[in-house]
Structure formats: structure tokens, C-alpha cells
């Protein structure tokens, strides 16, 4: 089976082709056109600008994905497109392409959830994941702990009550003038810093639930900067390291606590922030202590990409848990949540 994935939920235009043969997954192409440099001067995503870039890039990215896969549309069996969550104006660009192609070539069309795409990014590199599995999704827009008892069987057991972890990284990076996107910038400079230099709060760490909050940590950094006044490059590194460690402590400790309570067999990490070296290393180490199967996406699949969306489409189709919409009925759900198929 060959699946075409389309992803335009935010600022990456992506089209991918997967082939699944004898239960083995092969990524034939995964083309991603990033808009990071375009949005960087604004310190964040500008929705109208994102939509304009999707409009400009989608056709060439689509053609390149098919060319790299050495396939024609007639050879594709299934189309899987992101319908949410994300920027509505951006999501429509991908959906409109998917509808057009599905109608022209008479292909089955599957509506895919972007967050479930992040979960399934782990299935791109492993089919050994055992259920129940606990998924830590950490990105610019979301921070969630999702219990997965089978394919298409999800339960959100914890999520951020304010800022997502990635959003907090962006805001703190802006405070200390490190640029955008904040996650990679903080991670890089933090390598030269002392994570114990500043005692920053670990919000909600000792609460009995599995929810997160990062606005208080962000505010603590703001007050620290006011107290310090002008700061050196070394102090920037120390603040970055201390902030990063506080975020990771909360993410990892809550995940491990939930893994024990729910007696999971696997821990999965995903989302844009899953590219963070220290987070990957720390969570993997803690999962190993519990002798649990651990998976994290290859670095090229941590950010938004169409390969993971094609993976969602494949599993929805495989397990027949999903009623396919008519292409004309497919619409955006910008606030879509993880839910059972």
C-alpha cells in the first residue's frame, strides 16, 4: 500500500509518500518546506503569511514528493491530510489540495489529527511498540500526556493549563534576546551554562494530577532578569540552562510517575521539543530504569512533517475503525483534540 500524506497545520509545508509492504514501512519521500526564516523577524508565526507561503509552496512540494518516490498519482492508494489542530487559514491549503487530488484521481481520503501524527511519528521507526503506551507530546502549541491502549484508543491524562513547553521556550528566548525559534536557541547556549546557577520553580510538580503549567516559570525568569539588569553571555547561558532543566524536570518526572500508575509497557516522546538533546537523554534514561520500551522519533521527524500524517492514515485504514468522509465533506477543525477513532 502506498499512502500520500499532506501537512500544512502551521509553518511547514510538507508532502510525503509511504509504502507499507508485509507490515514494513518505507518512507519513499518526505519533503518539508520550512518557513522559519520568514517568520523569525516577527518572533512567531504570522497566520496570513503562513497561508501565503503554503499557497506558493504546496504544488512544487507535492510534485517533488511524487518525483522522489518515483511514483505517479495513479499508483497512490490512499491520501491522508491534516485537518487540525492548527491555524485554520493554513490547514485549508492542505485540505483543498487533498480534495482536489482525491476527486481527480478517485482516491480514498482520510482526515488525520496533527497530534496523533506526532504520536505516530514513533511508528515510523518502530513496530515493536507495546500497549499500553504513554505518549509525551511536547511542541510549540501543545504539551500533553496521552495514554494509548491500542491503535486509535487514546485518553488524555494530562495537559498544559496555560503555555505549552515550546511556547515557553520561545518566550524566554525572546526575553534574553536569543531569537526565534527559541527551543534550539536555548538548547544550544544552555550547553555552556550551569543549570544549578538559578533556582527556578518546577510548576505543578508535586500536584497529584498530570497537568502542566509553564506560565509561572516564564514569569520567574522575567523577574530574575529585572533583578539582574544587564546580563553577560555567560549569564544568558546559565539562565537558559536553569530554565531548560526546570522544564525537563517537570516533563520527565510527571511522565515517569504516570507510567508507574498506569503500568504502561512503552514510553513515547514526540513533538517539536522532542528534538531537545537533554530531554531525549533524560527521558530515555528514566524509561530504561523502569525497563520499559522507549521510543523517540528520528530528529527529522520531530517537527511537523507529512510522513507522520501518512502513518496515521495507514493505521486508520488498516484497523477499519474509521468512516471515510466524502472529500467534499472534509473540513478544518482548528481546535481538534486527540480522540478515539
Tab-separated table of C-alpha atoms in Angstrom:
chain	number	residue	atom	x	y	z
A	1	UNK	CA	0.000	0.000	0.000
A	2	UNK	CA	1.209	3.494	-0.861
A	3	UNK	CA	-0.021	6.468	1.181
A	4	UNK	CA	0.318	10.160	0.346
A	5	UNK	CA	0.483	12.450	3.390
A	6	UNK	CA	-0.213	16.207	3.359
A	7	UNK	CA	0.606	18.535	6.281
A	8	UNK	CA	0.017	22.327	6.472
A	9	UNK	CA	-1.104	22.895	10.067
A	10	UNK	CA	1.352	25.679	10.888
A	11	UNK	CA	4.518	26.891	9.155
A	12	UNK	CA	5.808	23.760	7.428
A	13	UNK	CA	4.531	22.745	4.009
A	14	UNK	CA	5.028	19.007	3.743
A	15	UNK	CA	4.056	16.150	1.434
A	16	UNK	CA	5.270	12.575	1.882
A	17	UNK	CA	4.812	9.133	0.380
A	18	UNK	CA	4.950	5.965	2.493
A	19	UNK	CA	4.932	2.398	1.304
A	20	UNK	CA	3.773	-0.376	3.630
A	21	UNK	CA	4.617	-3.867	2.462
A	22	UNK	CA	4.455	-7.015	4.624
A	23	UNK	CA	3.989	-4.742	7.665
A	24	UNK	CA	7.285	-2.989	6.897
A	25	UNK	CA	7.251	0.774	6.485
A	26	UNK	CA	9.377	2.520	3.888
A	27	UNK	CA	9.481	6.300	3.567
A	28	UNK	CA	9.727	6.888	-0.175
A	29	UNK	CA	9.768	10.673	0.230
A	30	UNK	CA	9.175	13.307	2.890
A	31	UNK	CA	9.512	16.833	1.539
A	32	UNK	CA	9.337	19.700	4.034
A	33	UNK	CA	9.442	23.373	3.096
A	34	UNK	CA	10.065	25.363	6.279
A	35	UNK	CA	9.045	28.981	6.840
A	36	UNK	CA	11.198	29.547	9.949
A	37	UNK	CA	13.374	32.244	8.364
A	38	UNK	CA	10.298	34.084	7.085
A	39	UNK	CA	8.599	34.242	10.500
A	40	UNK	CA	11.783	34.799	12.551
A	41	UNK	CA	11.766	38.625	12.226
A	42	UNK	CA	8.273	38.645	13.788
A	43	UNK	CA	9.272	36.439	16.733
A	44	UNK	CA	6.479	33.976	15.986
A	45	UNK	CA	4.084	32.625	13.374
A	46	UNK	CA	2.064	35.144	11.342
A	47	UNK	CA	-1.028	33.178	10.150
A	48	UNK	CA	-1.659	35.134	6.954
A	49	UNK	CA	1.974	34.905	5.960
A	50	UNK	CA	1.988	31.159	6.688
A	51	UNK	CA	-1.060	30.622	4.460
A	52	UNK	CA	0.516	32.635	1.643
A	53	UNK	CA	3.687	30.540	1.786
A	54	UNK	CA	1.677	27.292	1.799
A	55	UNK	CA	-0.167	28.518	-1.291
A	56	UNK	CA	3.138	29.217	-3.018
A	57	UNK	CA	4.986	26.067	-1.941
A	58	UNK	CA	2.361	23.318	-1.911
A	59	UNK	CA	2.303	22.472	-5.637
A	60	UNK	CA	6.103	22.211	-6.033
A	61	UNK	CA	6.427	20.253	-2.766
A	62	UNK	CA	3.680	17.865	-3.932
A	63	UNK	CA	5.404	17.323	-7.289
A	64	UNK	CA	8.793	16.833	-5.644
A	65	UNK	CA	7.393	14.235	-3.211
A	66	UNK	CA	5.995	12.143	-6.064
A	67	UNK	CA	9.167	12.558	-8.125
A	68	UNK	CA	11.422	11.487	-5.260
A	69	UNK	CA	9.157	8.492	-4.592
A	70	UNK	CA	9.323	7.681	-8.321
A	71	UNK	CA	5.551	7.340	-8.456
A	72	UNK	CA	2.568	8.793	-10.271
A	73	UNK	CA	-0.684	9.698	-8.512
A	74	UNK	CA	-2.361	6.729	-10.190
A	75	UNK	CA	-0.122	4.457	-8.086
A	76	UNK	CA	-1.144	6.026	-4.756
A	77	UNK	CA	-3.759	4.051	-2.793
A	78	UNK	CA	-4.689	6.490	-0.041
A	79	UNK	CA	-4.426	10.192	0.832
A	80	UNK	CA	-4.079	11.294	4.464
A	81	UNK	CA	-4.366	15.019	5.219
A	82	UNK	CA	-4.125	17.054	8.426
A	83	UNK	CA	-7.459	18.688	9.336
A	84	UNK	CA	-6.399	20.062	12.744
A	85	UNK	CA	-5.445	21.261	15.232
A	86	UNK	CA	-3.545	24.237	13.871
A	87	UNK	CA	-4.012	27.509	12.026
A	88	UNK	CA	-7.333	27.373	10.195
A	89	UNK	CA	-6.144	29.514	7.303
A	90	UNK	CA	-3.121	27.223	6.844
A	91	UNK	CA	-4.984	23.918	7.274
A	92	UNK	CA	-7.371	24.777	4.438
A	93	UNK	CA	-4.464	24.913	1.970
A	94	UNK	CA	-3.595	21.269	2.550
A	95	UNK	CA	-7.216	20.138	2.675
A	96	UNK	CA	-8.059	21.856	-0.605
A	97	UNK	CA	-5.137	20.146	-2.322
A	98	UNK	CA	-6.146	16.767	-0.866
A	99	UNK	CA	-9.758	17.197	-2.001
A	100	UNK	CA	-8.727	18.212	-5.494
A	101	UNK	CA	-6.305	15.314	-5.946
A	102	UNK	CA	-8.687	12.755	-4.380
A	103	UNK	CA	-11.502	13.789	-6.713
A	104	UNK	CA	-9.334	13.935	-9.835
A	105	UNK	CA	-7.705	10.539	-9.292
A	106	UNK	CA	-10.610	8.903	-7.412
A	107	UNK	CA	-8.576	8.119	-4.296
A	108	UNK	CA	-9.719	7.351	-0.751
A	109	UNK	CA	-9.204	10.295	1.589
A	110	UNK	CA	-8.553	10.159	5.339
A	111	UNK	CA	-8.820	13.060	7.794
A	112	UNK	CA	-5.823	12.983	10.148
A	113	UNK	CA	-5.285	14.622	13.538
A	114	UNK	CA	-1.993	16.528	13.777
A	115	UNK	CA	-1.401	15.499	17.406
A	116	UNK	CA	-1.998	11.863	16.557
A	117	UNK	CA	0.546	12.416	13.797
A	118	UNK	CA	3.157	13.286	16.417
A	119	UNK	CA	2.270	10.129	18.337
A	120	UNK	CA	2.586	8.055	15.175
A	121	UNK	CA	5.947	9.602	14.279
A	122	UNK	CA	7.317	6.903	16.590
A	123	UNK	CA	5.762	4.180	14.453
A	124	UNK	CA	7.859	5.362	11.509
A	125	UNK	CA	10.940	3.819	13.102
A	126	UNK	CA	9.490	1.005	15.211
A	127	UNK	CA	6.687	-1.528	15.058
A	128	UNK	CA	7.769	-3.021	18.392
A	129	UNK	CA	5.817	-0.532	20.496
A	130	UNK	CA	3.806	-2.371	23.131
A	131	UNK	CA	0.495	-1.227	24.576
A	132	UNK	CA	-0.443	0.393	26.834
A	133	UNK	CA	1.910	3.163	25.744
A	134	UNK	CA	2.309	6.582	27.346
A	135	UNK	CA	2.909	9.426	24.887
A	136	UNK	CA	4.534	12.700	25.926
A	137	UNK	CA	3.722	15.207	23.171
A	138	UNK	CA	5.790	18.383	23.552
A	139	UNK	CA	5.547	21.105	20.924
A	140	UNK	CA	5.099	24.831	20.420
A	141	UNK	CA	1.335	24.563	20.685
A	142	UNK	CA	0.746	21.521	22.882
A	143	UNK	CA	2.048	19.677	25.914
A	144	UNK	CA	0.093	16.509	26.673
A	145	UNK	CA	0.381	13.095	28.258
A	146	UNK	CA	-1.715	10.665	26.228
A	147	UNK	CA	-2.366	7.070	27.252
A	148	UNK	CA	-2.694	4.774	24.254
A	149	UNK	CA	-4.212	1.341	24.864
A	150	UNK	CA	-4.302	0.340	21.191
A	151	UNK	CA	-4.351	1.868	17.730
A	152	UNK	CA	-6.892	4.685	17.767
A	153	UNK	CA	-7.546	4.252	21.507
A	154	UNK	CA	-6.460	7.406	23.330
A	155	UNK	CA	-7.013	9.057	26.695
A	156	UNK	CA	-5.543	12.444	27.612
A	157	UNK	CA	-4.390	12.092	31.234
A	158	UNK	CA	-2.606	15.432	31.493
A	159	UNK	CA	-2.036	18.644	29.543
A	160	UNK	CA	-0.808	22.187	29.960
A	161	UNK	CA	-3.127	24.606	31.701
A	162	UNK	CA	-1.539	27.642	30.025
A	163	UNK	CA	1.614	27.860	27.872
A	164	UNK	CA	2.879	24.828	26.002
A	165	UNK	CA	6.508	23.930	26.743
A	166	UNK	CA	7.638	25.010	23.273
A	167	UNK	CA	5.809	28.307	23.652
A	168	UNK	CA	7.595	28.902	26.975
A	169	UNK	CA	10.952	28.248	25.284
A	170	UNK	CA	10.088	30.834	22.606
A	171	UNK	CA	9.026	33.460	25.152
A	172	UNK	CA	12.064	33.028	27.394
A	173	UNK	CA	14.376	33.114	24.365
A	174	UNK	CA	12.756	36.398	23.369
A	175	UNK	CA	13.297	37.798	26.892
A	176	UNK	CA	17.018	37.122	26.749
A	177	UNK	CA	17.292	38.110	23.084
A	178	UNK	CA	18.246	34.720	21.644
A	179	UNK	CA	15.963	34.893	18.615
A	180	UNK	CA	13.324	32.586	17.140
A	181	UNK	CA	12.646	29.682	17.314
A	182	UNK	CA	13.503	29.630	20.996
A	183	UNK	CA	13.859	25.908	21.621
A	184	UNK	CA	17.002	25.282	19.550
A	185	UNK	CA	18.483	28.646	20.601
A	186	UNK	CA	18.101	27.933	24.328
A	187	UNK	CA	19.259	24.331	23.976
A	188	UNK	CA	22.436	25.407	22.179
A	189	UNK	CA	23.516	28.126	24.608
A	190	UNK	CA	22.449	26.023	27.624
A	191	UNK	CA	25.261	23.570	26.831
A	192	UNK	CA	27.693	26.252	28.057
A	193	UNK	CA	25.638	27.165	31.125
A	194	UNK	CA	25.223	25.995	34.722
A	195	UNK	CA	21.753	24.501	35.245
A	196	UNK	CA	22.098	24.902	39.034
A	197	UNK	CA	23.025	28.583	38.933
A	198	UNK	CA	19.449	29.840	39.320
A	199	UNK	CA	16.799	28.097	41.405
A	200	UNK	CA	13.710	28.328	39.202
A	201	UNK	CA	10.303	26.850	40.112
A	202	UNK	CA	9.033	23.458	38.907
A	203	UNK	CA	5.313	24.317	38.483
A	204	UNK	CA	2.723	21.674	39.447
A	205	UNK	CA	5.457	19.091	40.003
A	206	UNK	CA	4.123	17.967	43.357
A	207	UNK	CA	0.442	18.013	42.456
A	208	UNK	CA	-1.311	14.657	42.223
A	209	UNK	CA	-2.572	15.205	38.667
A	210	UNK	CA	-0.571	15.030	35.439
A	211	UNK	CA	-1.274	18.532	34.168
A	212	UNK	CA	1.438	21.053	33.354
A	213	UNK	CA	1.892	24.805	33.733
A	214	UNK	CA	4.759	26.867	32.377
A	215	UNK	CA	3.499	30.458	32.704
A	216	UNK	CA	4.775	30.729	36.302
A	217	UNK	CA	8.222	29.528	35.269
A	218	UNK	CA	8.260	32.063	32.447
A	219	UNK	CA	7.271	34.824	34.911
A	220	UNK	CA	10.031	33.727	37.305
A	221	UNK	CA	12.575	34.230	34.514
A	222	UNK	CA	11.108	37.674	33.801
A	223	UNK	CA	11.523	38.751	37.456
A	224	UNK	CA	15.024	37.279	37.545
A	225	UNK	CA	16.009	39.358	34.527
A	226	UNK	CA	14.627	42.510	36.169
A	227	UNK	CA	16.720	41.815	39.276
A	228	UNK	CA	19.882	41.104	37.302
A	229	UNK	CA	19.696	44.109	34.977
A	230	UNK	CA	22.203	43.925	32.117
A	231	UNK	CA	23.386	40.345	31.633
A	232	UNK	CA	26.511	38.820	30.118
A	233	UNK	CA	26.644	35.979	27.606
A	234	UNK	CA	27.648	33.632	30.446
A	235	UNK	CA	24.608	34.670	32.489
A	236	UNK	CA	22.388	34.102	29.440
A	237	UNK	CA	23.791	30.582	29.226
A	238	UNK	CA	23.177	29.982	32.938
A	239	UNK	CA	19.584	31.262	32.720
A	240	UNK	CA	18.971	29.106	29.641
A	241	UNK	CA	20.407	26.007	31.319
A	242	UNK	CA	18.441	26.607	34.526
A	243	UNK	CA	15.195	27.217	32.633
A	244	UNK	CA	15.676	24.198	30.369
A	245	UNK	CA	16.404	21.958	33.364
A	246	UNK	CA	13.257	23.157	35.159
A	247	UNK	CA	11.076	22.346	32.129
A	248	UNK	CA	12.668	18.930	31.641
A	249	UNK	CA	12.392	18.036	35.331
A	250	UNK	CA	8.642	18.637	35.215
A	251	UNK	CA	8.096	16.841	31.901
A	252	UNK	CA	10.135	13.772	32.802
A	253	UNK	CA	9.064	13.353	36.419
A	254	UNK	CA	5.368	13.647	35.579
A	255	UNK	CA	5.752	11.205	32.687
A	256	UNK	CA	7.540	8.619	34.834
A	257	UNK	CA	5.013	8.994	37.640
A	258	UNK	CA	2.145	8.420	35.168
A	259	UNK	CA	3.966	5.458	33.602
A	260	UNK	CA	4.120	3.779	37.003
A	261	UNK	CA	0.490	4.486	37.891
A	262	UNK	CA	-0.905	3.271	34.571
A	263	UNK	CA	1.542	0.342	34.363
A	264	UNK	CA	2.466	1.074	30.777
A	265	UNK	CA	4.771	-1.064	28.658
A	266	UNK	CA	6.129	1.738	26.466
A	267	UNK	CA	7.013	5.422	26.765
A	268	UNK	CA	6.953	7.522	23.587
A	269	UNK	CA	8.293	11.056	23.153
A	270	UNK	CA	7.210	13.273	20.246
A	271	UNK	CA	6.621	16.834	19.028
A	272	UNK	CA	8.987	19.633	18.064
A	273	UNK	CA	10.518	19.914	21.540
A	274	UNK	CA	11.381	16.199	21.394
A	275	UNK	CA	14.416	17.319	19.367
A	276	UNK	CA	15.887	18.690	22.616
A	277	UNK	CA	19.012	16.614	23.365
A	278	UNK	CA	18.738	16.789	27.140
A	279	UNK	CA	15.046	15.867	27.160
A	280	UNK	CA	15.698	12.862	24.902
A	281	UNK	CA	18.621	11.679	27.011
A	282	UNK	CA	16.869	12.170	30.358
A	283	UNK	CA	13.559	10.526	29.470
A	284	UNK	CA	15.293	7.590	27.792
A	285	UNK	CA	17.440	7.062	30.891
A	286	UNK	CA	14.419	7.091	33.223
A	287	UNK	CA	12.416	4.737	30.986
A	288	UNK	CA	15.362	2.333	30.953
A	289	UNK	CA	15.394	2.298	34.765
A	290	UNK	CA	11.800	1.042	34.664
A	291	UNK	CA	12.750	-1.496	31.960
A	292	UNK	CA	10.136	-0.019	29.620
A	293	UNK	CA	10.276	0.071	25.831
A	294	UNK	CA	11.236	3.618	24.842
A	295	UNK	CA	10.862	5.377	21.502
A	296	UNK	CA	11.575	8.850	20.187
A	297	UNK	CA	11.328	9.991	16.558
A	298	UNK	CA	14.409	10.370	14.413
A	299	UNK	CA	15.323	14.052	14.509
A	300	UNK	CA	13.971	14.781	11.021
A	301	UNK	CA	10.511	13.634	12.164
A	302	UNK	CA	10.311	15.618	15.418
A	303	UNK	CA	8.928	18.713	13.695
A	304	UNK	CA	5.798	18.899	11.561
A	305	UNK	CA	6.018	16.539	8.605
A	306	UNK	CA	3.720	14.652	6.253
A	307	UNK	CA	5.295	11.221	6.813
A	308	UNK	CA	3.760	11.034	10.287
A	309	UNK	CA	0.390	12.110	8.880
A	310	UNK	CA	0.573	9.349	6.267
A	311	UNK	CA	1.278	6.939	9.132
A	312	UNK	CA	-1.971	7.969	10.869
A	313	UNK	CA	-3.860	7.422	7.630
A	314	UNK	CA	-2.387	3.962	7.200
A	315	UNK	CA	-3.348	2.772	10.680
A	316	UNK	CA	-6.835	4.263	10.432
A	317	UNK	CA	-7.330	2.387	7.190
A	318	UNK	CA	-5.722	-0.822	8.449
A	319	UNK	CA	-7.873	-1.173	11.545
A	320	UNK	CA	-11.103	-0.092	9.833
A	321	UNK	CA	-12.019	1.969	12.887
A	322	UNK	CA	-12.778	4.985	10.818
A	323	UNK	CA	-15.528	6.014	8.451
A	324	UNK	CA	-14.024	7.795	5.466
A	325	UNK	CA	-15.620	11.136	4.647
A	326	UNK	CA	-16.674	12.193	1.198
A	327	UNK	CA	-13.980	14.585	0.056
A	328	UNK	CA	-16.489	17.439	-0.223
A	329	UNK	CA	-17.433	16.952	3.455
A	330	UNK	CA	-13.878	17.324	4.726
A	331	UNK	CA	-13.469	20.481	6.824
A	332	UNK	CA	-10.942	22.097	9.152
A	333	UNK	CA	-11.146	21.630	12.922
A	334	UNK	CA	-8.553	24.101	14.216
A	335	UNK	CA	-9.158	23.077	17.847
A	336	UNK	CA	-9.260	19.326	17.256
A	337	UNK	CA	-8.279	17.196	20.238
A	338	UNK	CA	-6.867	13.682	20.416
A	339	UNK	CA	-9.826	11.312	20.406
A	340	UNK	CA	-10.680	7.689	19.734
A	341	UNK	CA	-11.234	6.587	16.141
